[in-house]
mmCIF file of C-alpha atoms in Angstrom:
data_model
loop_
_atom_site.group_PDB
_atom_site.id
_atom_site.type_symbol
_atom_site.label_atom_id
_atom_site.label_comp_id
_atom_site.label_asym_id
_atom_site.label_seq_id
_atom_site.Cartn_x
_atom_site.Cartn_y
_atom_site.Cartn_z
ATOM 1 C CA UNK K 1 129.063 92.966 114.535
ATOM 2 C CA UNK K 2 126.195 92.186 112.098
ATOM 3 C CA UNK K 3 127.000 90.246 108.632
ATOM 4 C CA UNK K 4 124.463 90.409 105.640
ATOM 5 C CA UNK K 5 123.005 87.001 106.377
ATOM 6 C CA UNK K 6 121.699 88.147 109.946
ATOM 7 C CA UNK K 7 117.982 87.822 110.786
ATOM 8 C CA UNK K 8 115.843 90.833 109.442
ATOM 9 C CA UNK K 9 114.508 91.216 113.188
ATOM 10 C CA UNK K 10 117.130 92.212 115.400
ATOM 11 C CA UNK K 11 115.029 91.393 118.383
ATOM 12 C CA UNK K 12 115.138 87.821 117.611
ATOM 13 C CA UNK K 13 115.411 85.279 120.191
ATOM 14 C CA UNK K 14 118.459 83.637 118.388
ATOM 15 C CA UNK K 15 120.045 87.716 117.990
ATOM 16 C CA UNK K 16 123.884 87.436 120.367
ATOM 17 C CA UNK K 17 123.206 90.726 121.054
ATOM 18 C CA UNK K 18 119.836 90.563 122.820
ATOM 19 C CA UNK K 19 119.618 92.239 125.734
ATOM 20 C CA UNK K 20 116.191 90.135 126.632
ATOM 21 C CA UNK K 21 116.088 86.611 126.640
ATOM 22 C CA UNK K 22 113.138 85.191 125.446
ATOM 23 C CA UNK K 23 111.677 84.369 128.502
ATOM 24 C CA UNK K 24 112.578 87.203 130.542
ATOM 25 C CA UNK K 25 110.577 90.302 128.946
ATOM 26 C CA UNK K 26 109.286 92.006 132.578
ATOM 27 C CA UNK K 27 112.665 94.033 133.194
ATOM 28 C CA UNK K 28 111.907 96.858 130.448
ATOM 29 C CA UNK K 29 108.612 99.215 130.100
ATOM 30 C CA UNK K 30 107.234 99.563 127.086
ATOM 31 C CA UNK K 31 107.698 103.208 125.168
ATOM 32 C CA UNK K 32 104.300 104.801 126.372
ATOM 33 C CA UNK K 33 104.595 103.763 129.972
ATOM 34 C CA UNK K 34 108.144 105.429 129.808
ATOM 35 C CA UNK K 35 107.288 108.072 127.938
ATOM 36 C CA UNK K 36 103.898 108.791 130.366
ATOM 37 C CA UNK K 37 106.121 108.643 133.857
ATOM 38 C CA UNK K 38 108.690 110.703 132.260
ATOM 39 C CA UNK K 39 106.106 113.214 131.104
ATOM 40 C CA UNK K 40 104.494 113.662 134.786
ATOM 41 C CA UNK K 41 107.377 115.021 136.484
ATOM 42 C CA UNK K 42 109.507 116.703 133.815
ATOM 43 C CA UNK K 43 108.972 119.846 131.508
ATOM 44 C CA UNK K 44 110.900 118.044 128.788
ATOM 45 C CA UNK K 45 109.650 115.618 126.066
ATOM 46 C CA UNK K 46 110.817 112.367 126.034
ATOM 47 C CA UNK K 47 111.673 110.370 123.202
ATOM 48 C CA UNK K 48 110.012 106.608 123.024
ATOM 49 C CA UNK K 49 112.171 105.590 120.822
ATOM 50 C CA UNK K 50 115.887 106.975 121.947
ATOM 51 C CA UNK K 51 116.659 103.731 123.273
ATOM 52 C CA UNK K 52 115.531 101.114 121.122
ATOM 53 C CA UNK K 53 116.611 103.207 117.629
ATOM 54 C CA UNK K 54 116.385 101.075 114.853
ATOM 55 C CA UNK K 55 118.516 102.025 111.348
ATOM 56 C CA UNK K 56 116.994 100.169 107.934
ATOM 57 C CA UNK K 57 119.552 98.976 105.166
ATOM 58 C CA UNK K 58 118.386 98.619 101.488
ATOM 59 C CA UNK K 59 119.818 96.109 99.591
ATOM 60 C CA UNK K 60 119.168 95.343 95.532
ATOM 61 C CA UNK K 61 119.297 92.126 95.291
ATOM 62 C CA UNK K 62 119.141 92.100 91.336
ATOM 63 C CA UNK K 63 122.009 93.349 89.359
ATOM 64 C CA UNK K 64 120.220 94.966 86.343
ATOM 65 C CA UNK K 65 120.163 98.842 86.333
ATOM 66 C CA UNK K 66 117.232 100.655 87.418
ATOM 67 C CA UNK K 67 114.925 102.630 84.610
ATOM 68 C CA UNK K 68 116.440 106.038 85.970
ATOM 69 C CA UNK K 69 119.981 104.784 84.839
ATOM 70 C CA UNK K 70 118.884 104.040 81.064
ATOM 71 C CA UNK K 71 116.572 107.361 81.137
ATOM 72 C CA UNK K 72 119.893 109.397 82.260
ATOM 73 C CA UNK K 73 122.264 107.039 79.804
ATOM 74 C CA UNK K 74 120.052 108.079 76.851
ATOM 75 C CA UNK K 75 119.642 111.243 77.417
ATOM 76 C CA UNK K 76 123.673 112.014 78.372
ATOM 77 C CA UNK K 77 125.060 109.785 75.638
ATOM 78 C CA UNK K 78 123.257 112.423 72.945
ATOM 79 C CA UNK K 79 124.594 114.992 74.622
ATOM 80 C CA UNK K 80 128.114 114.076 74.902
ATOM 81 C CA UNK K 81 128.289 112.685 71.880
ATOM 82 C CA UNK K 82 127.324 116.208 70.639
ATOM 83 C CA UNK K 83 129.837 117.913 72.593
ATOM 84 C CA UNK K 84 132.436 115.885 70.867
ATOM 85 C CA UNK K 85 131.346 116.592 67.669
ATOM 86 C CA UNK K 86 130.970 120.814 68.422
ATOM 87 C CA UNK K 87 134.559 120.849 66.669
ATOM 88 C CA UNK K 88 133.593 119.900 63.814
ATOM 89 C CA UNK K 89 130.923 122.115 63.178
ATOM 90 C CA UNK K 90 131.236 126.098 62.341
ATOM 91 C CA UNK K 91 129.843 127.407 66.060
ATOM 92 C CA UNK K 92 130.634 131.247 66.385
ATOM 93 C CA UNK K 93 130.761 131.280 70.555
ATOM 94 C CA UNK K 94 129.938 128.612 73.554
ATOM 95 C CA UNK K 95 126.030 129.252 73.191
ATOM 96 C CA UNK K 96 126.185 127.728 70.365
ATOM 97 C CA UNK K 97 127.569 124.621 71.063
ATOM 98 C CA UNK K 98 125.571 124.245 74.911
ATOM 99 C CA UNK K 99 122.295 124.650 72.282
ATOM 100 C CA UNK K 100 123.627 122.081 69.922
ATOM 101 C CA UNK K 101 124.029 119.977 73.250
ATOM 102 C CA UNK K 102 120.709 121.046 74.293
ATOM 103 C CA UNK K 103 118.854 119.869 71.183
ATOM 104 C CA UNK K 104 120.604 116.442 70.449
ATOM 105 C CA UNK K 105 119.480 115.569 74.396
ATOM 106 C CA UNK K 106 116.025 116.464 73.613
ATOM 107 C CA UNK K 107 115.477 115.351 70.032
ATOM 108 C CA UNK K 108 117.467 112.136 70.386
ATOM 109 C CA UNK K 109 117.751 111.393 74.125
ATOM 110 C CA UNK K 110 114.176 112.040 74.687
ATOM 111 C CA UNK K 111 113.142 109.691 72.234
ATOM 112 C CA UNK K 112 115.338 106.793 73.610
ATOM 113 C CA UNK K 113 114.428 107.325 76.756
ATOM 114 C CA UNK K 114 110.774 106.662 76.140
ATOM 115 C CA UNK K 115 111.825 103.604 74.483
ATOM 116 C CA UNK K 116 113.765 102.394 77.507
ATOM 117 C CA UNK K 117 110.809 103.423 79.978
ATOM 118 C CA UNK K 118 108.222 101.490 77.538
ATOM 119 C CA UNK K 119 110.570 97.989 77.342
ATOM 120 C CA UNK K 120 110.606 98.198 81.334
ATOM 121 C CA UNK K 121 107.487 99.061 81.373
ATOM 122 C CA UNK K 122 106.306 95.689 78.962
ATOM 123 C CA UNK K 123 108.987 93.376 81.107
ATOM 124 C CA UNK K 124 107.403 93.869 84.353
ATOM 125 C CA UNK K 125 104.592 93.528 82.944
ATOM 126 C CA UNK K 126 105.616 89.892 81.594
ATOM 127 C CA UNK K 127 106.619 89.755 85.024
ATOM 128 C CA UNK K 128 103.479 90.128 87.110
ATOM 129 C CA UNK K 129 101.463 87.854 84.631
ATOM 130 C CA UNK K 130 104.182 85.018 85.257
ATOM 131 C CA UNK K 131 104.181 85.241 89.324
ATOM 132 C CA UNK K 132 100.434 84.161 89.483
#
């Protein structure tokens, strides 16, 4: 079982689950040697990798929200916002109101969003120039 705080190289020496010490490495071919004696005597590919498949896990480390969040937040909260207010105005069908919808996302979402894309855009900025 692997916990969070495991090495980032699951071949390490110190890895419980390593199936080669680190002295002993002679027992297992490499990929290409495997894959090149497979290949002489059989029709079928063979995959170099099939036995030593390795799976990558992402992890944020930071717990601010990413640009695409406040792009989507200001263009949705318009829009919502202007679906909840549809009642109050004199629309004769559902066009009407998906185009009143339509226009507060563009004309007042679009506008935020730029602002939220230029204030990440000046922070990591302040960022890079602080790192060197």
């Amino acid at each position: 079982m692997s916990t969070v705080n495991d090495s980032e190289n699951p071949n390490h020496p110190e890895h419980p689950t390593d199936p080669v010490g680190p002295e002993d490495g002679a027992g297992i071919e490499s990929g290409a040697d495997t894959a090149h004696s497979a290949g002489r005597g059989s029709a079928e590919p063979v995959d170099a990798f099939s036995e030593t498949e390795v799976t990558s896990v992402y992890v944020r480390r930071r717990r601010t929200p990413t640009l695409g969040f406040w792009v989507a937040l200001a263009i949705l909260v318009p829009a919502v916002a202007a679906l909840l207010s549809a009642p109050f105005f004199d629309f004769a069908d559902l066009s009407g109101v998906v185009n009143f919808m339509l226009v507060a996302a563009v004309f007042i979402g679009l506008p935020l969003a730029a602002i939220a894309a230029l204030v990440d855009a000046i922070r990591h900025r302040d960022e890079s120039r602080r790192r060197r």
